mmCIF file of C-alpha atoms in Angstrom:
data_model
loop_
_atom_site.group_PDB
_atom_site.id
_atom_site.type_symbol
_atom_site.label_atom_id
_atom_site.label_comp_id
_atom_site.label_asym_id
_atom_site.label_seq_id
_atom_site.Cartn_x
_atom_site.Cartn_y
_atom_site.Cartn_z
ATOM 1 C CA UNK L 3 113.431 70.711 115.046
ATOM 2 C CA UNK L 4 111.994 72.590 111.710
ATOM 3 C CA UNK L 5 111.365 71.341 108.549
ATOM 4 C CA UNK L 6 113.037 72.744 105.868
ATOM 5 C CA UNK L 7 111.398 75.245 103.419
ATOM 6 C CA UNK L 8 112.727 75.829 99.593
ATOM 7 C CA UNK L 9 111.879 79.354 99.865
ATOM 8 C CA UNK L 10 111.431 82.016 102.701
ATOM 9 C CA UNK L 11 110.179 85.534 101.925
ATOM 10 C CA UNK L 12 111.675 88.559 103.807
ATOM 11 C CA UNK L 13 109.787 91.699 103.484
ATOM 12 C CA UNK L 14 111.231 95.386 104.030
ATOM 13 C CA UNK L 15 108.303 97.357 105.895
ATOM 14 C CA UNK L 16 110.557 99.237 108.003
ATOM 15 C CA UNK L 17 110.805 102.613 106.053
ATOM 16 C CA UNK L 18 110.168 105.939 107.380
ATOM 17 C CA UNK L 19 108.459 107.170 103.884
ATOM 18 C CA UNK L 20 109.165 110.699 104.340
ATOM 19 C CA UNK L 21 107.970 111.441 100.581
ATOM 20 C CA UNK L 22 104.678 110.534 101.625
ATOM 21 C CA UNK L 23 104.654 113.093 104.251
ATOM 22 C CA UNK L 24 101.591 113.417 106.442
ATOM 23 C CA UNK L 25 100.458 110.221 105.126
ATOM 24 C CA UNK L 26 103.416 108.655 107.368
ATOM 25 C CA UNK L 27 103.861 110.681 110.193
ATOM 26 C CA UNK L 28 102.079 107.951 112.488
ATOM 27 C CA UNK L 29 101.991 105.077 110.088
ATOM 28 C CA UNK L 30 104.565 102.654 108.604
ATOM 29 C CA UNK L 31 104.547 103.531 104.918
ATOM 30 C CA UNK L 32 103.278 99.417 103.950
ATOM 31 C CA UNK L 33 100.336 100.216 106.262
ATOM 32 C CA UNK L 34 99.050 103.382 104.332
ATOM 33 C CA UNK L 35 95.666 102.324 102.966
ATOM 34 C CA UNK L 36 94.782 101.882 99.118
ATOM 35 C CA UNK L 37 91.952 101.378 97.065
ATOM 36 C CA UNK L 38 89.523 102.017 99.623
ATOM 37 C CA UNK L 39 89.757 98.926 101.514
ATOM 38 C CA UNK L 40 93.337 97.316 101.252
ATOM 39 C CA UNK L 41 96.703 98.335 102.646
ATOM 40 C CA UNK L 42 99.784 98.659 100.607
ATOM 41 C CA UNK L 43 101.376 95.739 102.221
ATOM 42 C CA UNK L 44 98.237 93.580 101.150
ATOM 43 C CA UNK L 45 99.967 93.353 97.921
ATOM 44 C CA UNK L 46 103.310 91.342 98.764
ATOM 45 C CA UNK L 47 101.663 89.030 101.331
ATOM 46 C CA UNK L 48 98.967 88.020 98.566
ATOM 47 C CA UNK L 49 101.664 87.803 96.263
ATOM 48 C CA UNK L 50 103.216 85.420 98.496
ATOM 49 C CA UNK L 51 100.683 83.306 99.359
ATOM 50 C CA UNK L 52 99.199 82.897 95.807
ATOM 51 C CA UNK L 53 102.725 81.994 94.532
ATOM 52 C CA UNK L 54 102.973 79.117 97.247
ATOM 53 C CA UNK L 55 105.483 81.232 99.705
ATOM 54 C CA UNK L 56 104.179 80.288 103.321
ATOM 55 C CA UNK L 57 106.922 81.667 105.198
ATOM 56 C CA UNK L 58 107.597 85.353 105.127
ATOM 57 C CA UNK L 59 109.344 87.572 107.718
ATOM 58 C CA UNK L 60 108.118 91.254 107.637
ATOM 59 C CA UNK L 61 110.995 93.640 108.784
ATOM 60 C CA UNK L 62 109.453 96.621 110.631
ATOM 61 C CA UNK L 63 111.042 99.746 112.404
ATOM 62 C CA UNK L 64 109.294 102.940 111.770
ATOM 63 C CA UNK L 65 105.897 103.591 113.539
ATOM 64 C CA UNK L 66 105.318 99.830 113.486
ATOM 65 C CA UNK L 67 101.960 99.761 115.557
ATOM 66 C CA UNK L 68 99.182 100.101 112.982
ATOM 67 C CA UNK L 69 101.337 97.568 110.709
ATOM 68 C CA UNK L 70 102.077 94.816 113.603
ATOM 69 C CA UNK L 71 98.090 95.103 114.736
ATOM 70 C CA UNK L 72 96.961 94.986 110.857
ATOM 71 C CA UNK L 73 99.168 92.002 110.324
ATOM 72 C CA UNK L 74 98.383 90.024 113.325
ATOM 73 C CA UNK L 75 98.627 86.329 113.506
ATOM 74 C CA UNK L 76 98.339 86.464 109.349
ATOM 75 C CA UNK L 77 95.073 84.812 109.184
ATOM 76 C CA UNK L 78 93.300 87.081 106.278
ATOM 77 C CA UNK L 79 96.365 85.914 103.986
ATOM 78 C CA UNK L 80 96.342 82.364 105.144
ATOM 79 C CA UNK L 81 99.727 82.969 106.932
ATOM 80 C CA UNK L 82 98.408 81.751 110.517
ATOM 81 C CA UNK L 83 100.682 78.764 110.180
ATOM 82 C CA UNK L 84 102.322 76.939 112.964
ATOM 83 C CA UNK L 85 105.347 76.102 111.378
ATOM 84 C CA UNK L 86 106.010 79.224 108.873
ATOM 85 C CA UNK L 87 103.513 81.537 108.149
ATOM 86 C CA UNK L 88 103.954 85.379 108.770
ATOM 87 C CA UNK L 89 106.291 86.652 111.841
ATOM 88 C CA UNK L 90 107.109 90.328 112.612
ATOM 89 C CA UNK L 91 110.731 91.017 112.869
ATOM 90 C CA UNK L 92 111.645 94.446 114.658
ATOM 91 C CA UNK L 93 115.178 95.141 115.693
ATOM 92 C CA UNK L 94 116.093 93.679 118.866
ATOM 93 C CA UNK L 95 118.564 93.454 121.753
ATOM 94 C CA UNK L 96 121.298 90.643 120.929
ATOM 95 C CA UNK L 97 124.448 89.452 122.538
ATOM 96 C CA UNK L 98 126.407 92.319 121.086
ATOM 97 C CA UNK L 99 123.716 95.096 121.922
ATOM 98 C CA UNK L 100 120.612 96.721 120.105
ATOM 99 C CA UNK L 101 120.587 98.322 116.698
ATOM 100 C CA UNK L 102 118.408 100.153 114.249
ATOM 101 C CA UNK L 103 118.255 98.180 111.115
ATOM 102 C CA UNK L 104 120.784 100.721 109.040
ATOM 103 C CA UNK L 105 120.019 99.700 105.545
ATOM 104 C CA UNK L 106 118.036 97.301 103.396
ATOM 105 C CA UNK L 107 120.773 94.464 103.569
ATOM 106 C CA UNK L 108 121.412 95.036 107.098
ATOM 107 C CA UNK L 109 117.987 94.683 108.226
ATOM 108 C CA UNK L 110 118.135 91.056 106.457
ATOM 109 C CA UNK L 111 121.744 90.842 108.021
ATOM 110 C CA UNK L 112 120.306 90.930 111.476
ATOM 111 C CA UNK L 113 117.518 88.046 110.822
ATOM 112 C CA UNK L 114 119.766 85.644 109.182
ATOM 113 C CA UNK L 115 119.082 83.191 112.221
ATOM 114 C CA UNK L 116 115.365 83.352 111.302
ATOM 115 C CA UNK L 117 116.118 82.350 107.611
ATOM 116 C CA UNK L 118 118.413 79.409 108.770
ATOM 117 C CA UNK L 119 115.884 78.034 111.083
ATOM 118 C CA UNK L 120 113.734 76.930 108.028
ATOM 119 C CA UNK L 121 117.029 76.615 106.020
ATOM 120 C CA UNK L 122 115.864 77.314 102.648
ATOM 121 C CA UNK L 123 117.800 77.042 99.408
ATOM 122 C CA UNK L 124 116.303 80.309 98.433
ATOM 123 C CA UNK L 125 115.488 83.583 99.925
ATOM 124 C CA UNK L 126 112.971 85.983 98.508
ATOM 125 C CA UNK L 127 113.574 89.372 99.253
ATOM 126 C CA UNK L 128 111.039 92.048 98.561
ATOM 127 C CA UNK L 129 109.895 95.585 99.319
ATOM 128 C CA UNK L 130 106.630 96.824 100.983
ATOM 129 C CA UNK L 131 105.637 100.059 99.074
ATOM 130 C CA UNK L 132 104.697 98.521 95.907
ATOM 131 C CA UNK L 133 101.483 97.975 94.188
ATOM 132 C CA UNK L 134 101.435 94.828 91.713
ATOM 133 C CA UNK L 135 100.419 91.381 91.486
ATOM 134 C CA UNK L 136 103.025 88.963 90.511
ATOM 135 C CA UNK L 137 103.406 84.740 90.631
ATOM 136 C CA UNK L 138 106.977 84.739 92.587
ATOM 137 C CA UNK L 139 106.896 80.962 91.971
ATOM 138 C CA UNK L 140 107.841 81.852 87.937
ATOM 139 C CA UNK L 141 110.403 83.847 89.087
ATOM 140 C CA UNK L 142 111.859 80.941 91.238
ATOM 141 C CA UNK L 143 111.780 78.828 88.563
ATOM 142 C CA UNK L 144 113.907 81.153 86.112
ATOM 143 C CA UNK L 145 116.064 81.159 89.029
ATOM 144 C CA UNK L 146 116.992 77.445 89.279
ATOM 145 C CA UNK L 147 116.715 77.194 85.354
ATOM 146 C CA UNK L 148 119.896 79.695 85.001
ATOM 147 C CA UNK L 149 121.468 78.227 88.007
ATOM 148 C CA UNK L 150 121.711 81.887 89.296
ATOM 149 C CA UNK L 151 122.863 83.435 92.217
ATOM 150 C CA UNK L 152 120.793 86.422 92.551
ATOM 151 C CA UNK L 153 117.667 86.906 90.289
ATOM 152 C CA UNK L 154 116.550 90.422 90.047
ATOM 153 C CA UNK L 155 112.988 91.558 88.787
ATOM 154 C CA UNK L 156 113.046 93.957 86.184
ATOM 155 C CA UNK L 157 110.236 96.052 84.339
ATOM 156 C CA UNK L 158 110.764 97.768 81.004
ATOM 157 C CA UNK L 159 110.421 101.467 82.043
ATOM 158 C CA UNK L 160 110.192 104.505 79.205
ATOM 159 C CA UNK L 161 114.137 105.717 79.059
ATOM 160 C CA UNK L 162 113.228 109.453 80.000
ATOM 161 C CA UNK L 163 112.098 107.934 83.470
ATOM 162 C CA UNK L 164 114.862 105.352 83.669
ATOM 163 C CA UNK L 165 117.332 107.497 85.738
ATOM 164 C CA UNK L 166 114.492 107.086 88.474
ATOM 165 C CA UNK L 167 115.531 103.603 88.971
ATOM 166 C CA UNK L 168 118.410 101.273 89.373
ATOM 167 C CA UNK L 169 119.128 100.253 85.979
ATOM 168 C CA UNK L 170 120.257 96.635 84.834
ATOM 169 C CA UNK L 171 122.207 95.994 81.511
ATOM 170 C CA UNK L 172 121.661 92.336 80.510
ATOM 171 C CA UNK L 173 122.855 90.182 77.988
ATOM 172 C CA UNK L 174 120.278 88.252 75.622
ATOM 173 C CA UNK L 175 120.346 85.294 77.712
ATOM 174 C CA UNK L 176 119.606 87.760 80.602
ATOM 175 C CA UNK L 177 122.557 87.688 82.429
ATOM 176 C CA UNK L 178 123.251 91.116 84.101
ATOM 177 C CA UNK L 179 126.598 92.488 83.111
ATOM 178 C CA UNK L 180 126.154 96.474 84.460
ATOM 179 C CA UNK L 181 124.053 97.729 87.182
ATOM 180 C CA UNK L 182 123.605 101.636 87.394
ATOM 181 C CA UNK L 183 121.614 103.280 90.405
ATOM 182 C CA UNK L 184 119.837 106.212 89.044
ATOM 183 C CA UNK L 185 122.203 106.794 86.140
ATOM 184 C CA UNK L 186 122.056 110.479 84.725
ATOM 185 C CA UNK L 187 122.156 108.810 81.062
ATOM 186 C CA UNK L 188 120.831 105.030 81.488
ATOM 187 C CA UNK L 189 121.944 103.021 78.616
ATOM 188 C CA UNK L 190 118.949 100.221 79.182
ATOM 189 C CA UNK L 191 115.610 100.315 80.329
ATOM 190 C CA UNK L 192 115.568 97.559 82.800
ATOM 191 C CA UNK L 193 114.353 99.030 86.081
ATOM 192 C CA UNK L 194 114.930 96.974 89.049
ATOM 193 C CA UNK L 195 111.925 96.272 90.940
ATOM 194 C CA UNK L 196 113.213 95.714 94.161
ATOM 195 C CA UNK L 197 112.733 92.025 93.967
ATOM 196 C CA UNK L 198 115.244 89.579 94.825
ATOM 197 C CA UNK L 199 115.928 85.816 94.905
ATOM 198 C CA UNK L 200 119.189 84.833 96.174
ATOM 199 C CA UNK L 201 120.466 81.237 96.761
ATOM 200 C CA UNK L 202 120.913 81.201 100.351
ATOM 201 C CA UNK L 203 124.521 80.501 100.784
ATOM 202 C CA UNK L 204 125.509 83.332 98.114
ATOM 203 C CA UNK L 205 123.476 85.946 100.328
ATOM 204 C CA UNK L 206 124.706 84.933 103.821
ATOM 205 C CA UNK L 207 128.216 85.294 102.428
ATOM 206 C CA UNK L 208 127.673 88.490 101.136
ATOM 207 C CA UNK L 209 125.857 90.052 103.747
ATOM 208 C CA UNK L 210 128.538 88.524 106.444
ATOM 209 C CA UNK L 211 131.055 90.356 104.619
ATOM 210 C CA UNK L 212 129.047 93.760 104.269
ATOM 211 C CA UNK L 213 128.428 94.062 107.726
ATOM 212 C CA UNK L 214 132.117 94.010 108.656
ATOM 213 C CA UNK L 215 132.761 96.752 105.804
ATOM 214 C CA UNK L 216 132.625 99.855 107.943
ATOM 215 C CA UNK L 217 132.229 101.998 104.806
ATOM 216 C CA UNK L 218 129.447 100.086 103.343
ATOM 217 C CA UNK L 219 126.012 101.792 103.674
ATOM 218 C CA UNK L 220 124.377 98.121 103.984
ATOM 219 C CA UNK L 221 122.193 98.445 101.143
ATOM 220 C CA UNK L 222 121.274 95.902 98.293
ATOM 221 C CA UNK L 223 121.071 98.544 95.434
ATOM 222 C CA UNK L 224 124.410 100.393 96.683
ATOM 223 C CA UNK L 225 126.326 97.705 97.789
ATOM 224 C CA UNK L 226 125.430 94.235 97.636
ATOM 225 C CA UNK L 227 124.344 93.813 94.236
ATOM 226 C CA UNK L 228 127.446 95.865 92.773
ATOM 227 C CA UNK L 229 129.849 93.772 95.062
ATOM 228 C CA UNK L 230 128.214 90.575 93.544
ATOM 229 C CA UNK L 231 128.179 91.916 89.884
ATOM 230 C CA UNK L 232 132.136 93.080 90.367
ATOM 231 C CA UNK L 233 133.210 89.456 91.767
ATOM 232 C CA UNK L 234 131.422 87.594 88.608
ATOM 233 C CA UNK L 235 128.364 85.909 90.482
ATOM 234 C CA UNK L 236 125.506 84.722 88.134
ATOM 235 C CA UNK L 237 123.325 87.202 88.235
ATOM 236 C CA UNK L 238 120.269 87.447 86.033
ATOM 237 C CA UNK L 239 117.448 90.202 85.012
ATOM 238 C CA UNK L 240 113.881 88.397 85.556
ATOM 239 C CA UNK L 241 111.408 90.551 83.183
ATOM 240 C CA UNK L 242 108.328 91.099 84.595
ATOM 241 C CA UNK L 243 105.153 92.179 82.299
ATOM 242 C CA UNK L 244 102.346 93.680 84.437
ATOM 243 C CA UNK L 245 101.140 96.438 86.265
ATOM 244 C CA UNK L 246 103.596 97.680 89.105
ATOM 245 C CA UNK L 247 103.555 100.960 90.769
ATOM 246 C CA UNK L 248 106.237 102.553 93.232
ATOM 247 C CA UNK L 249 103.860 104.293 95.597
ATOM 248 C CA UNK L 250 106.465 105.860 97.284
ATOM 249 C CA UNK L 251 105.111 109.755 96.694
ATOM 250 C CA UNK L 252 102.106 111.393 96.972
ATOM 251 C CA UNK L 253 101.496 111.812 93.228
ATOM 252 C CA UNK L 254 102.551 108.062 92.626
ATOM 253 C CA UNK L 255 100.004 107.019 95.710
ATOM 254 C CA UNK L 256 97.109 109.196 93.968
ATOM 255 C CA UNK L 257 98.014 107.801 90.526
ATOM 256 C CA UNK L 258 97.642 104.020 91.573
ATOM 257 C CA UNK L 259 94.325 104.661 93.151
ATOM 258 C CA UNK L 260 92.796 106.572 89.921
ATOM 259 C CA UNK L 261 94.158 103.441 87.828
ATOM 260 C CA UNK L 262 91.400 101.463 89.636
ATOM 261 C CA UNK L 263 88.568 103.702 88.369
ATOM 262 C CA UNK L 264 86.902 103.312 84.631
ATOM 263 C CA UNK L 265 85.020 100.643 82.994
ATOM 264 C CA UNK L 266 88.236 98.593 82.220
ATOM 265 C CA UNK L 267 90.580 100.097 84.799
ATOM 266 C CA UNK L 268 94.273 99.762 84.294
ATOM 267 C CA UNK L 269 94.725 97.988 87.956
ATOM 268 C CA UNK L 270 92.062 95.172 88.363
ATOM 269 C CA UNK L 271 91.839 93.674 91.890
ATOM 270 C CA UNK L 272 88.486 91.565 91.442
ATOM 271 C CA UNK L 273 90.562 88.702 89.732
ATOM 272 C CA UNK L 274 89.384 85.496 91.404
ATOM 273 C CA UNK L 275 92.527 83.833 90.412
ATOM 274 C CA UNK L 276 94.702 85.964 91.933
ATOM 275 C CA UNK L 277 93.045 87.608 94.967
ATOM 276 C CA UNK L 278 94.250 90.554 96.928
ATOM 277 C CA UNK L 279 93.455 89.627 100.429
ATOM 278 C CA UNK L 280 92.998 92.011 103.184
ATOM 279 C CA UNK L 281 91.680 92.386 106.772
ATOM 280 C CA UNK L 282 88.248 93.350 106.488
ATOM 281 C CA UNK L 283 86.302 94.873 109.403
ATOM 282 C CA UNK L 284 82.665 94.423 109.238
ATOM 283 C CA UNK L 285 80.526 97.727 108.098
ATOM 284 C CA UNK L 286 77.044 98.333 106.929
ATOM 285 C CA UNK L 287 76.418 98.776 103.897
ATOM 286 C CA UNK L 288 76.598 101.759 101.450
ATOM 287 C CA UNK L 289 73.748 104.187 101.746
ATOM 288 C CA UNK L 290 73.140 106.646 98.522
ATOM 289 C CA UNK L 291 70.651 109.384 99.410
ATOM 290 C CA UNK L 292 67.936 110.558 96.932
ATOM 291 C CA UNK L 293 70.034 113.577 95.259
ATOM 292 C CA UNK L 294 73.227 111.977 95.445
ATOM 293 C CA UNK L 295 75.559 111.690 91.966
ATOM 294 C CA UNK L 296 78.413 109.008 91.738
ATOM 295 C CA UNK L 297 80.372 108.901 88.738
ATOM 296 C CA UNK L 298 83.017 106.554 87.789
ATOM 297 C CA UNK L 299 84.040 106.145 91.591
ATOM 298 C CA UNK L 300 84.916 103.269 94.020
ATOM 299 C CA UNK L 301 82.656 103.628 97.225
ATOM 300 C CA UNK L 302 83.496 101.091 99.881
ATOM 301 C CA UNK L 303 81.295 99.796 102.987
ATOM 302 C CA UNK L 304 79.588 102.043 105.341
ATOM 303 C CA UNK L 305 79.561 105.372 102.979
ATOM 304 C CA UNK L 306 76.493 108.024 103.294
ATOM 305 C CA UNK L 307 76.665 109.890 100.012
ATOM 306 C CA UNK L 308 74.049 112.421 100.124
ATOM 307 C CA UNK L 309 76.200 115.127 97.736
ATOM 308 C CA UNK L 310 78.246 114.330 94.261
ATOM 309 C CA UNK L 311 81.275 112.044 93.992
ATOM 310 C CA UNK L 312 83.184 111.857 90.687
ATOM 311 C CA UNK L 313 86.000 110.127 89.524
ATOM 312 C CA UNK L 314 87.394 109.249 93.458
ATOM 313 C CA UNK L 315 87.975 106.578 95.905
ATOM 314 C CA UNK L 316 86.196 106.358 99.259
ATOM 315 C CA UNK L 317 87.266 104.114 102.194
ATOM 316 C CA UNK L 318 84.811 103.124 104.689
ATOM 317 C CA UNK L 319 82.450 105.007 106.693
ATOM 318 C CA UNK L 320 83.161 108.260 104.657
ATOM 319 C CA UNK L 321 80.386 110.696 104.780
ATOM 320 C CA UNK L 322 79.861 113.221 101.907
ATOM 321 C CA UNK L 323 77.107 115.303 103.086
ATOM 322 C CA UNK L 324 74.435 117.306 100.875
ATOM 323 C CA UNK L 325 75.550 119.911 98.276
ATOM 324 C CA UNK L 326 79.408 118.789 98.868
ATOM 325 C CA UNK L 327 81.248 117.821 95.413
ATOM 326 C CA UNK L 328 84.558 115.123 95.744
ATOM 327 C CA UNK L 329 86.126 114.904 92.331
ATOM 328 C CA UNK L 330 89.425 113.355 91.609
ATOM 329 C CA UNK L 331 90.266 112.618 95.202
ATOM 330 C CA UNK L 332 90.990 109.850 97.527
ATOM 331 C CA UNK L 333 89.323 109.754 100.756
ATOM 332 C CA UNK L 334 90.507 107.578 103.462
ATOM 333 C CA UNK L 335 88.051 105.908 106.417
ATOM 334 C CA UNK L 336 85.847 107.592 108.644
ATOM 335 C CA UNK L 337 85.898 111.389 107.271
ATOM 336 C CA UNK L 338 83.371 113.750 107.020
ATOM 337 C CA UNK L 339 82.819 116.079 103.849
ATOM 338 C CA UNK L 340 80.984 118.931 104.954
ATOM 339 C CA UNK L 341 77.622 120.293 103.254
ATOM 340 C CA UNK L 342 78.621 122.181 100.132
ATOM 341 C CA UNK L 343 82.201 121.818 100.582
ATOM 342 C CA UNK L 344 84.597 121.418 97.222
ATOM 343 C CA UNK L 345 87.620 118.594 97.680
ATOM 344 C CA UNK L 346 89.002 118.208 94.286
ATOM 345 C CA UNK L 347 92.770 116.745 93.761
ATOM 346 C CA UNK L 348 93.155 115.833 97.319
ATOM 347 C CA UNK L 349 93.926 113.020 99.401
ATOM 348 C CA UNK L 350 92.206 113.134 103.009
ATOM 349 C CA UNK L 351 93.627 110.810 105.842
ATOM 350 C CA UNK L 352 91.321 108.999 108.224
ATOM 351 C CA UNK L 353 89.445 110.585 110.749
ATOM 352 C CA UNK L 354 89.188 114.156 109.303
ATOM 353 C CA UNK L 355 86.285 116.388 108.860
ATOM 354 C CA UNK L 356 86.069 118.980 106.240
ATOM 355 C CA UNK L 357 83.941 121.808 107.216
ATOM 356 C CA UNK L 358 80.634 123.171 105.250
ATOM 357 C CA UNK L 359 81.545 125.107 102.309
ATOM 358 C CA UNK L 360 85.544 124.469 102.780
ATOM 359 C CA UNK L 361 87.166 124.303 99.759
ATOM 360 C CA UNK L 362 90.189 121.818 99.461
ATOM 361 C CA UNK L 363 92.869 120.956 96.444
ATOM 362 C CA UNK L 364 92.900 122.276 92.910
ATOM 363 C CA UNK L 365 89.998 124.025 91.039
ATOM 364 C CA UNK L 366 91.790 123.433 87.651
ATOM 365 C CA UNK L 367 91.061 120.631 85.574
ATOM 366 C CA UNK L 368 94.700 119.521 85.735
ATOM 367 C CA UNK L 369 96.334 120.169 89.204
ATOM 368 C CA UNK L 370 99.926 121.115 89.725
ATOM 369 C CA UNK L 371 99.995 118.705 92.662
ATOM 370 C CA UNK L 372 97.895 116.687 95.312
ATOM 371 C CA UNK L 373 96.801 118.428 98.115
ATOM 372 C CA UNK L 374 96.908 116.282 101.567
ATOM 373 C CA UNK L 375 94.917 116.413 104.844
ATOM 374 C CA UNK L 376 96.674 114.632 107.456
ATOM 375 C CA UNK L 377 94.773 112.223 109.637
ATOM 376 C CA UNK L 378 91.943 113.098 112.269
ATOM 377 C CA UNK L 379 92.631 116.890 111.335
ATOM 378 C CA UNK L 380 89.355 119.281 111.553
ATOM 379 C CA UNK L 381 89.147 121.574 108.846
ATOM 380 C CA UNK L 382 86.579 124.673 109.914
ATOM 381 C CA UNK L 383 84.012 126.087 107.800
ATOM 382 C CA UNK L 384 84.607 128.487 104.842
ATOM 383 C CA UNK L 385 88.321 127.108 104.907
ATOM 384 C CA UNK L 386 90.108 127.680 101.910
ATOM 385 C CA UNK L 387 93.490 125.309 101.203
ATOM 386 C CA UNK L 388 94.929 125.407 97.509
ATOM 387 C CA UNK L 389 96.520 123.108 94.957
ATOM 388 C CA UNK L 390 99.316 120.983 96.091
ATOM 389 C CA UNK L 391 99.638 121.807 99.893
ATOM 390 C CA UNK L 392 100.484 119.643 102.591
ATOM 391 C CA UNK L 393 98.647 119.675 106.056
ATOM 392 C CA UNK L 394 99.924 117.614 108.803
ATOM 393 C CA UNK L 395 98.312 119.738 111.549
ATOM 394 C CA UNK L 396 95.720 122.112 112.376
ATOM 395 C CA UNK L 397 98.393 125.033 112.778
ATOM 396 C CA UNK L 398 99.304 124.247 109.039
ATOM 397 C CA UNK L 399 95.894 125.444 108.224
ATOM 398 C CA UNK L 400 96.207 128.646 110.026
ATOM 399 C CA UNK L 401 99.777 129.313 108.093
ATOM 400 C CA UNK L 402 98.169 129.044 104.904
ATOM 401 C CA UNK L 403 95.453 131.665 106.048
ATOM 402 C CA UNK L 404 98.159 134.095 106.838
#
C-alpha cells in the first residue's frame, strides 16, 4: 500500500519542439543541452527536488531515447526513491488500445492512475522547455491559502510581447476573471508560465469530462483552463518574479545561453542555495594553449582551446584549433572547430566538425538570425554558410553552395 503524498508533479516532456528544427530532429526538446553542462529538463527536475516535491512523472513521447537515458533512475536530482522519485511515463497499451498523447490535458488524463496511486491532495503540472529557478512550495502555500481549485504561475511581460502568451486578467486579490490565448489586443501583461497547481479532485473531474468531448483539443490552455473559468471555479494567478525563459525557439535558446555570460550574468547557475543538478560524465580538465584567447565565455571540462573564443558557451570536449575564432556562439559537446575557421552567431550541435578556414554564421555585429549546424555533420574545409541558416544534414550544405 502506497503512502499518501501531499503533491505529485507531472512534467510534460513529450513535445516535438519543431521550432528548434535541427536540434530536435533526433532528440526530445527537454533533452537539448544548455549552458555547456546541463539539459533543459534539469531545471524543472531541480526545482522539484529543491521545493520538496519528490514524486515526479515525466511524460515522454517524441524521440524519447536520449531523454530516458539521461534521466535514468533519477540519482543526480536525488529522485532515485523506492517510493516516489522520478518515473518515465510514455504512452502505453491499455484495455481500450494504445494511443499517442493528443494534447497536454490528454497526456495527464492517460496517467490519472499514476497520480492516484499516491493519493495526493494537489497536482503540480510543469512544462519541460523552460529555463528558470522557482520554489514550487511557495506557490503551493499560496494555492492552499486562497482555497483555489487551480493556481497558475504568471510572469509580467512587456505589453508588446503579451500577444505571444496565454494572458490572465485578475482582480487585485489574484482571482482570475479572464483568460485569453495569445490575444491580438491583450488587456493584461500577466503571462501564463505553463505551471499549474490543481486540487486533485477538481483536476480529475475536468480531465474526465474533457476526454469525453470529441470536439476538444485536449489542451490545458485551449480547453481545461477556459472551461474551469467559465464554470466559476476558484482560479488564482501566482506572481513569479525572477528569470524565466521559454527556450522553444532557436533565438530564445541562444539568448538564454548568452544570459549566462558576463561578470554579473542575468542567469546565475552557481547558487549553492538553489542548485541546478545534472547528470555529469567525468571529463579531463580544460587545456588552454599558449596563444589561445578566451574572453567572456563559459568553457566546460574536457575542452581544448588553441584559438580564440569570445562571448560563447562551449560544451564538453570541444576543440578550437589554432587560428580559429568562435564568437557569440553556442557549441555543444564533442565539436571540432578546424584551423582558421570562423564561427559567429551560431549553434553547433554535438559531434559536428567545422573544417579548416570554413566560415559559419553572420559576419555582422548584429546577426539577422542564428545559424544552426545539426548533430554529427562534417562541414568541409573552406565551406561558407551564411547568416540565419539551418543545416540538418550534409545535403543542406550542398544546397547552400548552389
